[in-house]
PDB file of C-alpha atoms and ligand atoms in Angstrom:
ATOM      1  CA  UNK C   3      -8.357 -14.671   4.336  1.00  0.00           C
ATOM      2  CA  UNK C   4      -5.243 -16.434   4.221  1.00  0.00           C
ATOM      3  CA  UNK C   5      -2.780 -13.699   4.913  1.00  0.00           C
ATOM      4  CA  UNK C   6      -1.940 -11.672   8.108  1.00  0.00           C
ATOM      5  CA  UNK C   7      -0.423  -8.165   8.515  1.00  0.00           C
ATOM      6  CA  UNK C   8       2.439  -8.231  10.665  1.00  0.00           C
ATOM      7  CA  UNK C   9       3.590  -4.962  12.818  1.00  0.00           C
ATOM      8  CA  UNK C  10       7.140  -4.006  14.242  1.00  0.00           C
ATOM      9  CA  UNK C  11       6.969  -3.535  18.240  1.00  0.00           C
ATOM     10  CA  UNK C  12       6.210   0.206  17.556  1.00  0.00           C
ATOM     11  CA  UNK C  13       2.772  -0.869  16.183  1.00  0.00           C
ATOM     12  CA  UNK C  14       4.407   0.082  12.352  1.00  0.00           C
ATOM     13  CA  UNK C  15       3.018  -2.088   9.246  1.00  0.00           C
ATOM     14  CA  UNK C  16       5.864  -4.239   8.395  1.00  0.00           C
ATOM     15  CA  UNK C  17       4.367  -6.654   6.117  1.00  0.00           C
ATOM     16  CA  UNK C  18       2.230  -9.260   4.739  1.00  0.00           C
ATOM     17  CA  UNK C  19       2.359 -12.877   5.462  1.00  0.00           C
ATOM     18  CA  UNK C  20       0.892 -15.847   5.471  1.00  0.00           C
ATOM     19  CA  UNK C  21      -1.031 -17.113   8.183  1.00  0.00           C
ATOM     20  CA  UNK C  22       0.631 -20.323   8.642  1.00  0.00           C
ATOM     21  CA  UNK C  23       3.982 -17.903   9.088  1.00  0.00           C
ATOM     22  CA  UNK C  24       1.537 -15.537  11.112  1.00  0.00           C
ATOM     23  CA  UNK C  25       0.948 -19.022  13.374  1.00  0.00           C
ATOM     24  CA  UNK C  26       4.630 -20.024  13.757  1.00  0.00           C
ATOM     25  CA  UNK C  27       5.711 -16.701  15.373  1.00  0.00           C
ATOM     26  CA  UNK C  28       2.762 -16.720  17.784  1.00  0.00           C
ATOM     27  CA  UNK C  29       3.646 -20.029  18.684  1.00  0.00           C
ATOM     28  CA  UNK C  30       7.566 -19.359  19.221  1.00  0.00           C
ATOM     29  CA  UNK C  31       6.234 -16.546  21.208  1.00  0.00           C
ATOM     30  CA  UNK C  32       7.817 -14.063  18.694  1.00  0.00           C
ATOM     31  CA  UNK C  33       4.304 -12.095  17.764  1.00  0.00           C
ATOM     32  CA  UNK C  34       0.910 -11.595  19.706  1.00  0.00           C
ATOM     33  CA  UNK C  35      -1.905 -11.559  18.326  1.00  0.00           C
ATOM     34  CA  UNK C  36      -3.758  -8.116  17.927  1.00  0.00           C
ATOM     35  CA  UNK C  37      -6.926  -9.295  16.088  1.00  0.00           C
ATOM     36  CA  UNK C  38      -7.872 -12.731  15.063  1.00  0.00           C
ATOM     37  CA  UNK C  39     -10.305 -14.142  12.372  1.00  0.00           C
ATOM     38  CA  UNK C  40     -13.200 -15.234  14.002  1.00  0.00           C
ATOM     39  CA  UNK C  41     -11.994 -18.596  12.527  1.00  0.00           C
ATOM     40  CA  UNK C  42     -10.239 -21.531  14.022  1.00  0.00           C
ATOM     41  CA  UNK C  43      -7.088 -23.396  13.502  1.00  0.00           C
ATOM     42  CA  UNK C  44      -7.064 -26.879  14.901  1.00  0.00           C
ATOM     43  CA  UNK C  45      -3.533 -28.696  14.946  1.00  0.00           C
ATOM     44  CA  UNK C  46      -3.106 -32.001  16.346  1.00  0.00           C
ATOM     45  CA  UNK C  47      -1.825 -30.207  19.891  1.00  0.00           C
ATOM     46  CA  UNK C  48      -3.655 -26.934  19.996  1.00  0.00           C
ATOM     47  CA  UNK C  49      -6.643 -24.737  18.610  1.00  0.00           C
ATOM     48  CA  UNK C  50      -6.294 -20.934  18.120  1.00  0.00           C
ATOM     49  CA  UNK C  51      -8.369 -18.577  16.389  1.00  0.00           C
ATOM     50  CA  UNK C  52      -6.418 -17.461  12.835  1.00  0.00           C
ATOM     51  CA  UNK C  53      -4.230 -14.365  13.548  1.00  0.00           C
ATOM     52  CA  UNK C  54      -5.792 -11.492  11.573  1.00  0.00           C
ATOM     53  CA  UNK C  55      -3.058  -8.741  12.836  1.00  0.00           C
ATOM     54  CA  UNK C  56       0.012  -9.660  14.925  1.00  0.00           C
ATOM     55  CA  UNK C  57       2.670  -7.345  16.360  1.00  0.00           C
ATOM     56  CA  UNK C  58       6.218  -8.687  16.820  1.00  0.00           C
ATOM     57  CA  UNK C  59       7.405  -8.700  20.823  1.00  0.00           C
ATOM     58  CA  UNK C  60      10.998  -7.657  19.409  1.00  0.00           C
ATOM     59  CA  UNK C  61      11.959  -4.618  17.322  1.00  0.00           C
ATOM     60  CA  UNK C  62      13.152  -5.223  13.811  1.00  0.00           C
ATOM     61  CA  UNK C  63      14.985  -2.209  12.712  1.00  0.00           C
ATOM     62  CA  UNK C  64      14.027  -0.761   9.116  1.00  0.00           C
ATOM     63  CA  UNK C  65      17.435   0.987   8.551  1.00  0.00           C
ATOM     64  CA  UNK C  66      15.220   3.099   5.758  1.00  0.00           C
ATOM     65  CA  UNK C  67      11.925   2.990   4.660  1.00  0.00           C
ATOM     66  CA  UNK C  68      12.435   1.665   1.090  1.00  0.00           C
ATOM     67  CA  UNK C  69      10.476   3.232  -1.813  1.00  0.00           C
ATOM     68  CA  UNK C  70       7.552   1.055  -3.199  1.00  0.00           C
ATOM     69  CA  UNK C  71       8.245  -0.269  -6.384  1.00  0.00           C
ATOM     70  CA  UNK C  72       6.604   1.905  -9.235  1.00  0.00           C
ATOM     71  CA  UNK C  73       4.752   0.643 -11.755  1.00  0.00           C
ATOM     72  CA  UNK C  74       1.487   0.788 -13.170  1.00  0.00           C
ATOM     73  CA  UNK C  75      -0.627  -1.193 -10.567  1.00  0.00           C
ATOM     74  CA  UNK C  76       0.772   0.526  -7.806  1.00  0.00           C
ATOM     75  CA  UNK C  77      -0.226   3.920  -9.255  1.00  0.00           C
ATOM     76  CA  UNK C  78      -3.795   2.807  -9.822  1.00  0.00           C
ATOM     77  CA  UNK C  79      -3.803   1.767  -6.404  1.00  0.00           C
ATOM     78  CA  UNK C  80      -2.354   4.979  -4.726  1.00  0.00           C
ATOM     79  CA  UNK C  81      -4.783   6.992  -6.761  1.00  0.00           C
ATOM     80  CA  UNK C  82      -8.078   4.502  -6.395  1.00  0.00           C
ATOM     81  CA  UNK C  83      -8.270   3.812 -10.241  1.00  0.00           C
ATOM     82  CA  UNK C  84      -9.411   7.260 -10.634  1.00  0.00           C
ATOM     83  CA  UNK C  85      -7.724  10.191 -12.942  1.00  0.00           C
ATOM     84  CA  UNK C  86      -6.606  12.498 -10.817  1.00  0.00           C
ATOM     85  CA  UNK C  87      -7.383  15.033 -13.501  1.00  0.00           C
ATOM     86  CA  UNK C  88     -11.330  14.420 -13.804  1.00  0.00           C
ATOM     87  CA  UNK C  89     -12.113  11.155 -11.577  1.00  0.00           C
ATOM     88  CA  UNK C  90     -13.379   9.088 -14.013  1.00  0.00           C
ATOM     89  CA  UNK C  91     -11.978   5.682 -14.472  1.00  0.00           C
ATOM     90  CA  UNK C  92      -8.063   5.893 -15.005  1.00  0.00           C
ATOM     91  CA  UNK C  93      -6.655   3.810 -18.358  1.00  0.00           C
ATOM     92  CA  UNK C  94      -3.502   5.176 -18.519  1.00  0.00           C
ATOM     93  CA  UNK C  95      -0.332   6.520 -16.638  1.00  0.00           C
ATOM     94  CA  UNK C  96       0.566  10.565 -17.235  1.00  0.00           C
ATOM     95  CA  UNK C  97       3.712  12.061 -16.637  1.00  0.00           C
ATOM     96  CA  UNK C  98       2.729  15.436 -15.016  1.00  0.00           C
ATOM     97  CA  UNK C  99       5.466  16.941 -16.166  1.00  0.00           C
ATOM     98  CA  UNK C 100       5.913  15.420 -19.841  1.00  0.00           C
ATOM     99  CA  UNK C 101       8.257  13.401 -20.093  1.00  0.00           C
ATOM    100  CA  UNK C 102      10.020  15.206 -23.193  1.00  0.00           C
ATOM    101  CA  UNK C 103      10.339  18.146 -21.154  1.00  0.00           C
ATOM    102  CA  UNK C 104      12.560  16.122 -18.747  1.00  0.00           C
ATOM    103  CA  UNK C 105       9.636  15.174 -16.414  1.00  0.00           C
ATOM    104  CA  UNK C 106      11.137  11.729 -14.364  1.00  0.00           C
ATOM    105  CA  UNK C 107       9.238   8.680 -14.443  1.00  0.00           C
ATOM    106  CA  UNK C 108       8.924   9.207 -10.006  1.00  0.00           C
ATOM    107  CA  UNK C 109       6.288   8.718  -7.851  1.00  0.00           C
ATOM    108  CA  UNK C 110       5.846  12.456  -7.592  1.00  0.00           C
ATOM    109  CA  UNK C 111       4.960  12.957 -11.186  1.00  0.00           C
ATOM    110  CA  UNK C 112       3.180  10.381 -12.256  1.00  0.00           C
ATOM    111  CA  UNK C 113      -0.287   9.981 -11.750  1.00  0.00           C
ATOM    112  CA  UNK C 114      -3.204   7.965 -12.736  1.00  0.00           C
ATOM    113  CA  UNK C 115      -5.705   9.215 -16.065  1.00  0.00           C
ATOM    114  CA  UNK C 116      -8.384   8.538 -18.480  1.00  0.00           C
ATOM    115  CA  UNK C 117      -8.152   8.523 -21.740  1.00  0.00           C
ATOM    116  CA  UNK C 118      -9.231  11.724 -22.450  1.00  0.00           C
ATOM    117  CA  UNK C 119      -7.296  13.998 -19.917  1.00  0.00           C
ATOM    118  CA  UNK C 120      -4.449  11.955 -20.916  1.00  0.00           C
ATOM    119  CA  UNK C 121      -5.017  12.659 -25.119  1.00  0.00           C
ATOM    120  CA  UNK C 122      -5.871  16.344 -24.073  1.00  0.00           C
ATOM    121  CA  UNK C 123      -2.606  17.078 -21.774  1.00  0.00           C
ATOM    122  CA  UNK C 124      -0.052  14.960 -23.972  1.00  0.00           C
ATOM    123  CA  UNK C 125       3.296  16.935 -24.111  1.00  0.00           C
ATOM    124  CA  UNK C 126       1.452  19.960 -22.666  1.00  0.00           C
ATOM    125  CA  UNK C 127       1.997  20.846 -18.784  1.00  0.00           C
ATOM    126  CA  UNK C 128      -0.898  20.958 -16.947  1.00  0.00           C
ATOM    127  CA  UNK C 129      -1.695  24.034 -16.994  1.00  0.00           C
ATOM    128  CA  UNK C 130      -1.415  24.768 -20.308  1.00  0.00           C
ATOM    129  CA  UNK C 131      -3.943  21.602 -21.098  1.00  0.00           C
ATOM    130  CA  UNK C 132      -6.316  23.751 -18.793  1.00  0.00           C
ATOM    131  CA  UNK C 133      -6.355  20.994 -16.174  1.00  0.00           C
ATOM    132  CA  UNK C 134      -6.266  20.828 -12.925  1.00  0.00           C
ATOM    133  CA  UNK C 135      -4.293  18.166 -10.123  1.00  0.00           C
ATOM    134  CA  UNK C 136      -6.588  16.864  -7.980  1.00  0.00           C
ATOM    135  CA  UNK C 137      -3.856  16.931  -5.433  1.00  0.00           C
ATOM    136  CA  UNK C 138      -0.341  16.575  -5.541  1.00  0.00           C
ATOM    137  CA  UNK C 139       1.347  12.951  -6.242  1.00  0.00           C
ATOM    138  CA  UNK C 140       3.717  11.675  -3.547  1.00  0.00           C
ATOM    139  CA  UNK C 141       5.580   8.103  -2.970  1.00  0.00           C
ATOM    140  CA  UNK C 142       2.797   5.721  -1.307  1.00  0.00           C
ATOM    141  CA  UNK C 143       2.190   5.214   2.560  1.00  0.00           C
ATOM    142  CA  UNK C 144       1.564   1.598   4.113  1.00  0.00           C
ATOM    143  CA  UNK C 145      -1.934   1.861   2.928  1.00  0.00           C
ATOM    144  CA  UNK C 146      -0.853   1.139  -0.599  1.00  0.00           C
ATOM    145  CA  UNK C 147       1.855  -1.113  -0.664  1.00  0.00           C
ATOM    146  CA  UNK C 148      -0.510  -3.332   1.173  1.00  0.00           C
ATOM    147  CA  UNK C 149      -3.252  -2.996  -1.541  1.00  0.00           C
ATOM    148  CA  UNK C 150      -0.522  -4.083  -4.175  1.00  0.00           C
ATOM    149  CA  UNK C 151       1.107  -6.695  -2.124  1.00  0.00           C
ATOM    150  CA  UNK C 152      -2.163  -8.491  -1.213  1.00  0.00           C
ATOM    151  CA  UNK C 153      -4.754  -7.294  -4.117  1.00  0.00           C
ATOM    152  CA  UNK C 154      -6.891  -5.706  -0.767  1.00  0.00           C
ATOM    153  CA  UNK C 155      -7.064  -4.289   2.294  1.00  0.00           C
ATOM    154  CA  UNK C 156      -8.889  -6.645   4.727  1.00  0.00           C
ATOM    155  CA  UNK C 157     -11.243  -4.108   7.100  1.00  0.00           C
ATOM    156  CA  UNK C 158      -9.742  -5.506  10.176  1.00  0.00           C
ATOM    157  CA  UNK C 159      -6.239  -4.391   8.887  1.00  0.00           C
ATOM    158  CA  UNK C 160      -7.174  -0.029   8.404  1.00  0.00           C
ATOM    159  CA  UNK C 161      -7.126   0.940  12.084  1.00  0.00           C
ATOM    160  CA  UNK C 162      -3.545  -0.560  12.192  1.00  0.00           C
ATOM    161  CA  UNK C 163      -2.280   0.705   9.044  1.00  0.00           C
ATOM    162  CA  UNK C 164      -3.860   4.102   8.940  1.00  0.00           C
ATOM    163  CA  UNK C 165      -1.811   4.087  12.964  1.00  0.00           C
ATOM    164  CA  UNK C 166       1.182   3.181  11.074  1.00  0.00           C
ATOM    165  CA  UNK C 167       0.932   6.022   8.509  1.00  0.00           C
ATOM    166  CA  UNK C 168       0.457   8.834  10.939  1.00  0.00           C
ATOM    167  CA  UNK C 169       3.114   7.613  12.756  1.00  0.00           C
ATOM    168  CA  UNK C 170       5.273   7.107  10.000  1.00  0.00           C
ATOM    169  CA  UNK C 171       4.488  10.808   8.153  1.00  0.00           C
TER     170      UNK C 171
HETATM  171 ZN1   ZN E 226      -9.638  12.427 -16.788  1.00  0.00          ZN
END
């Protein structure tokens, strides 16, 4: 793992960096470390284990909580690769409410889907396609910017950002 999760003073997710920038802060006494890799870095000075999570020791102010970007990955992600219509295996990106009936291409209506609820639904609303919302589609939590920023969530990392999201909700 090459990449460490960084968190404000308040224990919130900021980000995702990379170690080496994980390193410099802990060194310049800007960030402890909260969890290391059980992995070593040896410099020509020092040896320290590879931050894993650090938390900043100053407060960066997030003056809002910016929307994660939307696009087709970042769906998947939110909704696990899995229609939220039927759960099987997503292909493609519905608009809940169809996009020809004014629907908005949002976080809140668009959802992961197979093939097949997809084809059934098309300018329908769902209930007229007879199917049912698994539950209802909202902007993503720290959880899933993560995921799209980094391609996973290291284990080590979900106590932290699941902290974060109650926090944060
Ligand atoms: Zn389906």
């Amino acid at each position: 793992m090459s990449k460490a999760l960084v968190l404000n003073a308040t224990y919130e997710p900021l980000c995702v960096v990379p170690v080496r920038r994980a390193v410099v802060l802990v060194l310049k006494a800007k960030a402890e470390v909260l969890h290391a890799a059980d992995r070593e870095l040896h410099s020509e000075h020092t040896t320290m284990a590879v931050p894993s999570v650090i938390r900043l020791t100053y407060f960066v102010k997030v003056p809002f909580r910016a929307r994660a970007a939307l696009n087709r990955r970042a769906v998947f992600a939110r909704d696990g690769n899995r229609c939220q219509y039927c759960g099987a295996a997503a292909e493609n990106i519905d608009h809940v409410i169809p996009r020809s009936r004014g629907g908005l291409h949002i976080w809140e209506n668009v959802v992961a889907a197979c093939r097949p609820c997809n084809t059934r639904k098309e300018d329908h609303s769902v209930h007229e396609a007879g199917l049912v919302l698994r539950r209802r589609p909202s902007a993503p939590k720290e959880l899933t910017w993560v995921i799209v920023a980094v391609g996973s969530v290291h284990p080590q990392w979900e106590p932290y950002l699941q902290a974060g999201a109650a926090l944060s909700a």
